[in-house]
Amino acid sequence: MKRFKEKLVEFMSGRYGMDQLYYAMLLLALGIMMVNMKVDNLILMILSDGIILLMILRSFSRNISKRARENGKFLKIWNPVKRNVRIFIRRIKEIRVYRYRKCPNCKKTLQLPIKRGKNTVKCPKCQEKFNVRVIL
Ligand SMILES: [Zn+2]
């Protein structure tokens, strides 16, 4: 077992290894596989196998700078998505306490305690006053 571990470390030295894109591809491939358990489609099977193959080839790659650039491109798209998902989840959790509205003047998102009906809100950033309607 120890020899195997040493050999693996030796094999992976100078190779790229895993990054965020690796895990994203893994999750994507697993997701496709789960869907494919229901629909049993050949194209989906080829697609998920292709993603896994590509994922493994990337991790074994010796062209580290190129792989890092790929990961950087992926993160550029993924990070804003992740941020929006986090904000969305937070708003759902706080739905009984706060409402969020954008200031029409400076576009800052304001966290407002729930006051049902029509209210006038003053933006703390730009002092603009605007109406907010909270129905539920
Ligand atoms: Zn404002």
PDB file of C-alpha atoms and ligand atoms in Angstrom, residues 103 105-108 123 125-126 128, ligand 1:
ATOM      1  CA  CYS A 103     -32.615  52.006  -4.584  1.00  0.00           C
ATOM      2  CA  ASN A 105     -31.202  56.204  -7.707  1.00  0.00           C
ATOM      3  CA  CYS A 106     -27.905  54.524  -6.702  1.00  0.00           C
ATOM      4  CA  LYS A 107     -28.896  50.861  -7.299  1.00  0.00           C
ATOM      5  CA  LYS A 108     -27.774  49.812  -3.843  1.00  0.00           C
ATOM      6  CA  CYS A 123     -31.749  55.292   1.031  1.00  0.00           C
ATOM      7  CA  LYS A 125     -26.345  55.805   0.841  1.00  0.00           C
ATOM      8  CA  CYS A 126     -27.677  58.530  -1.426  1.00  0.00           C
ATOM      9  CA  GLU A 128     -33.031  59.386  -2.096  1.00  0.00           C
TER      10      GLU A 128
HETATM   11 ZN    ZN B   1     -29.630  55.136  -3.070  1.00  0.00          ZN
END
